mmCIF file of C-alpha atoms and ligand atoms in Angstrom:
data_model
loop_
_atom_site.group_PDB
_atom_site.id
_atom_site.type_symbol
_atom_site.label_atom_id
_atom_site.label_comp_id
_atom_site.label_asym_id
_atom_site.label_seq_id
_atom_site.Cartn_x
_atom_site.Cartn_y
_atom_site.Cartn_z
ATOM 1 C CA MET A 1241 -0.511 -11.111 -23.279
ATOM 2 C CA THR A 1242 1.180 -7.923 -22.079
ATOM 3 C CA ASP A 1243 2.706 -7.918 -18.625
ATOM 4 C CA ILE A 1244 1.246 -5.370 -16.250
ATOM 5 C CA LEU A 1245 4.067 -5.965 -13.786
ATOM 6 C CA SER A 1246 7.616 -7.211 -14.361
ATOM 7 C CA VAL A 1247 9.966 -7.698 -11.440
ATOM 8 C CA ARG A 1248 13.572 -8.113 -12.534
ATOM 9 C CA ASP A 1249 16.437 -9.323 -10.338
ATOM 10 C CA LEU A 1250 14.877 -7.540 -7.345
ATOM 11 C CA GLY A 1251 17.030 -7.247 -4.266
ATOM 12 C CA VAL A 1252 15.953 -5.666 -0.960
ATOM 13 C CA SER A 1253 18.413 -5.094 1.863
ATOM 14 C CA ALA A 1254 18.157 -3.833 5.417
ATOM 15 C CA MET A 1255 20.687 -1.827 7.364
ATOM 16 C CA ILE A 1256 21.006 -3.728 10.640
ATOM 17 C CA GLY A 1257 23.659 -2.796 13.199
ATOM 18 C CA GLY A 1258 25.680 -0.952 10.560
ATOM 19 C CA ALA A 1259 25.707 -3.941 8.176
ATOM 20 C CA LEU A 1260 23.681 -4.343 4.963
ATOM 21 C CA VAL A 1261 21.661 -7.562 5.282
ATOM 22 C CA PRO A 1262 19.951 -8.997 2.169
ATOM 23 C CA VAL A 1263 16.244 -9.716 2.686
ATOM 24 C CA ILE A 1264 15.314 -10.539 -0.942
ATOM 25 C CA ARG A 1265 17.853 -11.679 -3.519
ATOM 26 C CA GLY A 1266 17.496 -11.792 -7.304
ATOM 27 C CA LEU A 1267 13.698 -12.160 -7.560
ATOM 28 C CA SER A 1268 12.165 -12.076 -11.054
ATOM 29 C CA PHE A 1269 8.593 -12.667 -12.200
ATOM 30 C CA ASP A 1270 6.040 -11.342 -14.677
ATOM 31 C CA LEU A 1271 2.359 -10.713 -14.080
ATOM 32 C CA PRO A 1272 0.255 -10.631 -17.254
ATOM 33 C CA ALA A 1273 -2.701 -8.214 -17.314
ATOM 34 C CA GLY A 1274 -5.878 -9.753 -15.931
ATOM 35 C CA ARG A 1275 -4.102 -12.561 -14.100
ATOM 36 C CA ILE A 1276 -3.534 -13.198 -10.385
ATOM 37 C CA LEU A 1277 -0.154 -14.181 -8.980
ATOM 38 C CA GLY A 1278 0.317 -15.677 -5.524
ATOM 39 C CA LEU A 1279 3.614 -15.852 -3.651
ATOM 40 C CA VAL A 1280 4.030 -18.872 -1.409
ATOM 41 C CA GLY A 1281 6.684 -19.233 1.244
ATOM 42 C CA GLU A 1282 7.262 -19.779 4.917
ATOM 43 C CA SER A 1283 6.668 -16.995 7.423
ATOM 44 C CA GLY A 1284 9.459 -14.430 7.164
ATOM 45 C CA ALA A 1285 10.432 -15.515 3.642
ATOM 46 C CA GLY A 1286 9.806 -11.975 2.362
ATOM 47 C CA LYS A 1287 6.407 -12.190 0.601
ATOM 48 C CA SER A 1288 5.098 -8.979 2.170
ATOM 49 C CA MET A 1289 8.451 -7.293 1.579
ATOM 50 C CA VAL A 1290 8.039 -7.948 -2.177
ATOM 51 C CA GLY A 1291 4.673 -6.158 -2.075
ATOM 52 C CA ARG A 1292 6.164 -3.327 -0.046
ATOM 53 C CA ALA A 1293 9.064 -2.958 -2.501
ATOM 54 C CA ILE A 1294 6.657 -2.793 -5.469
ATOM 55 C CA ALA A 1295 4.455 -0.233 -3.694
ATOM 56 C CA GLN A 1296 7.560 1.652 -2.474
ATOM 57 C CA LEU A 1297 6.382 1.226 1.109
ATOM 58 C CA LEU A 1298 9.479 -0.391 2.620
ATOM 59 C CA PRO A 1299 9.953 0.006 6.387
ATOM 60 C CA PRO A 1300 12.598 2.477 7.578
ATOM 61 C CA GLY A 1301 16.112 1.074 7.078
ATOM 62 C CA PHE A 1302 15.058 -1.118 4.136
ATOM 63 C CA ALA A 1303 15.920 -0.244 0.523
ATOM 64 C CA ILE A 1304 15.868 -1.775 -2.943
ATOM 65 C CA SER A 1305 19.496 -2.764 -3.486
ATOM 66 C CA SER A 1306 19.289 -4.240 -6.990
ATOM 67 C CA GLY A 1307 17.000 -4.698 -9.935
ATOM 68 C CA GLY A 1308 13.639 -3.081 -10.359
ATOM 69 C CA CYS A 1309 9.918 -3.299 -10.988
ATOM 70 C CA LEU A 1310 8.284 -2.281 -14.236
ATOM 71 C CA PHE A 1311 4.602 -1.336 -14.080
ATOM 72 C CA GLU A 1312 3.125 -1.199 -17.595
ATOM 73 C CA GLY A 1313 6.710 -0.768 -18.798
ATOM 74 C CA ALA A 1314 7.517 2.179 -16.497
ATOM 75 C CA ASP A 1315 10.318 1.740 -13.955
ATOM 76 C CA LEU A 1316 8.701 2.194 -10.518
ATOM 77 C CA VAL A 1317 12.044 2.464 -8.732
ATOM 78 C CA ARG A 1318 13.564 5.164 -10.890
ATOM 79 C CA MET A 1319 10.532 7.174 -11.998
ATOM 80 C CA ALA A 1320 9.947 10.707 -10.675
ATOM 81 C CA PRO A 1321 8.230 10.700 -7.253
ATOM 82 C CA GLU A 1322 5.231 12.637 -8.644
ATOM 83 C CA ALA A 1323 4.714 10.017 -11.377
ATOM 84 C CA ARG A 1324 4.915 7.250 -8.762
ATOM 85 C CA ARG A 1325 2.466 9.010 -6.439
ATOM 86 C CA ALA A 1326 0.029 9.278 -9.351
ATOM 87 C CA LEU A 1327 0.035 5.452 -9.656
ATOM 88 C CA LEU A 1328 0.027 4.411 -6.001
ATOM 89 C CA GLY A 1329 -3.420 4.136 -4.484
ATOM 90 C CA ARG A 1330 -4.966 4.324 -7.973
ATOM 91 C CA ALA A 1331 -3.414 1.820 -10.388
ATOM 92 C CA ILE A 1332 -1.410 0.021 -7.660
ATOM 93 C CA ALA A 1333 -2.720 -0.721 -4.187
ATOM 94 C CA PHE A 1334 -1.049 -2.463 -1.274
ATOM 95 C CA ILE A 1335 -3.387 -4.086 1.241
ATOM 96 C CA PRO A 1336 -1.430 -4.841 4.417
ATOM 97 C CA GLN A 1337 -2.067 -8.228 5.998
ATOM 98 C CA SER A 1338 -2.483 -6.947 9.536
ATOM 99 C CA PRO A 1339 -5.018 -4.115 9.924
ATOM 100 C CA GLN A 1340 -4.173 -3.790 13.610
ATOM 101 C CA THR A 1341 -0.669 -2.588 12.814
ATOM 102 C CA ALA A 1342 -1.487 -0.969 9.438
ATOM 103 C CA LEU A 1343 -4.056 1.498 10.805
ATOM 104 C CA ASP A 1344 -3.166 4.328 13.162
ATOM 105 C CA PRO A 1345 -4.952 3.713 16.493
ATOM 106 C CA LEU A 1346 -4.821 7.440 17.283
ATOM 107 C CA LEU A 1347 -6.998 8.337 14.291
ATOM 108 C CA THR A 1348 -10.619 7.449 13.671
ATOM 109 C CA VAL A 1349 -11.521 5.368 10.620
ATOM 110 C CA GLY A 1350 -13.159 8.501 9.189
ATOM 111 C CA GLN A 1351 -9.954 10.530 9.552
ATOM 112 C CA GLN A 1352 -7.931 7.814 7.834
ATOM 113 C CA PHE A 1353 -10.403 7.621 4.953
ATOM 114 C CA ASP A 1354 -10.318 11.396 4.688
ATOM 115 C CA GLU A 1355 -6.511 11.511 4.446
ATOM 116 C CA GLN A 1356 -6.360 8.827 1.730
ATOM 117 C CA LEU A 1357 -9.176 10.347 -0.308
ATOM 118 C CA ARG A 1358 -7.490 13.762 -0.099
ATOM 119 C CA HIS A 1359 -4.318 12.192 -1.557
ATOM 120 C CA ALA A 1360 -6.461 10.520 -4.217
ATOM 121 C CA GLY A 1361 -7.713 13.946 -5.299
ATOM 122 C CA ALA A 1362 -11.140 14.208 -3.685
ATOM 123 C CA ALA A 1363 -11.085 17.935 -3.095
ATOM 124 C CA SER A 1364 -14.134 18.693 -0.990
ATOM 125 C CA ARG A 1365 -14.742 17.429 2.515
ATOM 126 C CA LYS A 1366 -18.334 16.600 1.557
ATOM 127 C CA GLU A 1367 -17.203 14.451 -1.402
ATOM 128 C CA ARG A 1368 -14.639 12.632 0.759
ATOM 129 C CA ARG A 1369 -17.250 11.903 3.399
ATOM 130 C CA GLU A 1370 -19.755 10.624 0.839
ATOM 131 C CA ARG A 1371 -17.150 8.377 -0.804
ATOM 132 C CA ALA A 1372 -16.002 7.003 2.574
ATOM 133 C CA LEU A 1373 -19.585 6.204 3.594
ATOM 134 C CA ALA A 1374 -20.256 4.603 0.185
ATOM 135 C CA MET A 1375 -17.164 2.393 0.535
ATOM 136 C CA LEU A 1376 -18.130 1.307 4.057
ATOM 137 C CA ALA A 1377 -21.649 0.534 2.839
ATOM 138 C CA ALA A 1378 -20.216 -1.413 -0.150
ATOM 139 C CA VAL A 1379 -18.504 -3.840 2.226
ATOM 140 C CA HIS A 1380 -21.753 -4.101 4.271
ATOM 141 C CA LEU A 1381 -20.489 -2.471 7.447
ATOM 142 C CA SER A 1382 -23.592 -1.647 9.395
ATOM 143 C CA ASP A 1383 -24.250 1.893 10.542
ATOM 144 C CA PRO A 1384 -21.187 3.608 8.963
ATOM 145 C CA GLU A 1385 -22.331 7.093 10.029
ATOM 146 C CA PRO A 1386 -20.278 8.306 13.020
ATOM 147 C CA PRO A 1387 -22.326 8.869 16.175
ATOM 148 C CA HIS A 1388 -23.601 12.415 16.826
ATOM 149 C CA PRO A 1389 -22.319 14.104 18.840
ATOM 150 C CA ARG A 1390 -18.969 12.325 18.659
ATOM 151 C CA PRO A 1391 -17.855 11.018 22.059
ATOM 152 C CA ALA A 1392 -15.273 13.208 23.739
ATOM 153 C CA ALA A 1393 -11.667 11.988 23.390
ATOM 154 C CA PHE A 1394 -10.055 11.067 26.665
HETATM 155 N N1 ATP B 2211 9.033 -3.495 9.742
HETATM 156 C C1 ATP B 2211 10.046 -4.403 9.786
HETATM 157 N N2 ATP B 2211 11.203 -4.120 10.415
HETATM 158 C C2 ATP B 2211 12.211 -5.010 10.466
HETATM 159 N N3 ATP B 2211 12.189 -6.219 9.890
HETATM 160 C C3 ATP B 2211 11.073 -6.561 9.244
HETATM 161 C C4 ATP B 2211 9.931 -5.680 9.142
HETATM 162 N N4 ATP B 2211 8.972 -6.302 8.439
HETATM 163 C C5 ATP B 2211 9.484 -7.513 8.098
HETATM 164 N N5 ATP B 2211 10.738 -7.671 8.591
HETATM 165 C C6 ATP B 2211 11.606 -8.842 8.372
HETATM 166 O O1 ATP B 2211 11.794 -9.023 6.966
HETATM 167 C C7 ATP B 2211 11.763 -10.404 6.631
HETATM 168 C C8 ATP B 2211 10.681 -10.667 5.604
HETATM 169 O O2 ATP B 2211 9.422 -10.416 6.240
HETATM 170 P P1 ATP B 2211 8.021 -10.456 5.493
HETATM 171 O O3 ATP B 2211 7.075 -9.716 6.382
HETATM 172 O O4 ATP B 2211 8.155 -10.006 4.083
HETATM 173 O O5 ATP B 2211 7.703 -12.039 5.506
HETATM 174 P P2 ATP B 2211 6.417 -12.808 4.929
HETATM 175 O O6 ATP B 2211 6.934 -13.801 3.948
HETATM 176 O O7 ATP B 2211 5.401 -11.847 4.469
HETATM 177 O O8 ATP B 2211 5.910 -13.574 6.253
HETATM 178 P P3 ATP B 2211 4.403 -13.939 6.745
HETATM 179 O O9 ATP B 2211 4.029 -15.196 6.003
HETATM 180 O O10 ATP B 2211 4.570 -14.181 8.210
HETATM 181 O O11 ATP B 2211 3.523 -12.785 6.427
HETATM 182 C C9 ATP B 2211 11.576 -11.155 7.941
HETATM 183 O O12 ATP B 2211 12.865 -11.559 8.374
HETATM 184 C C10 ATP B 2211 10.956 -10.127 8.860
HETATM 185 O O13 ATP B 2211 11.316 -10.389 10.222
HETATM 186 MG MG1 MG B 2212 3.503 -11.329 5.051
#
């Protein structure tokens, strides 16, 4: 079976107080197409950091310091940024474990949908709105339409 994802000798380091501190060292695994892979480890072991490294969403000060990630044979770390952007959010998605810190509390859910769908290529505002409402309905959120008129911000 072909591997959809191959992580090879992955190292992630953080710059802390002027020193480079390793967070992940020499991690390798393969994920065959159509299979599910779970990472198990104690809190702080670096499971989320592996996902962030693959999705190229490392926090500020963190960087891949060795190795790489191949997605369908293409090197995610070294590919051109435009090629990577074309994959992220389409072929590769990162779902953060804590929605309270992953979402921006200053933006409405609608605004955050709109921004993502714009990046994903939904050109018209009408199309983005329809897709956002369809996705909210698909996960059975009741009453996804925003209230009219919207309450004043204060
Ligand atoms: N945004 C951040 N800034 C600084 N350090 C971070 C950040 N996120 C994670 N860390 C640190 O990186 C290390 C790995 O964290 P990570 O979140 O990957 O752990 P985890 O295995 O996913 O843990 P959990 O099971 O609690 O989700 C930990 O030492 C953590 O404190
Ligand atoms: Mg985690």
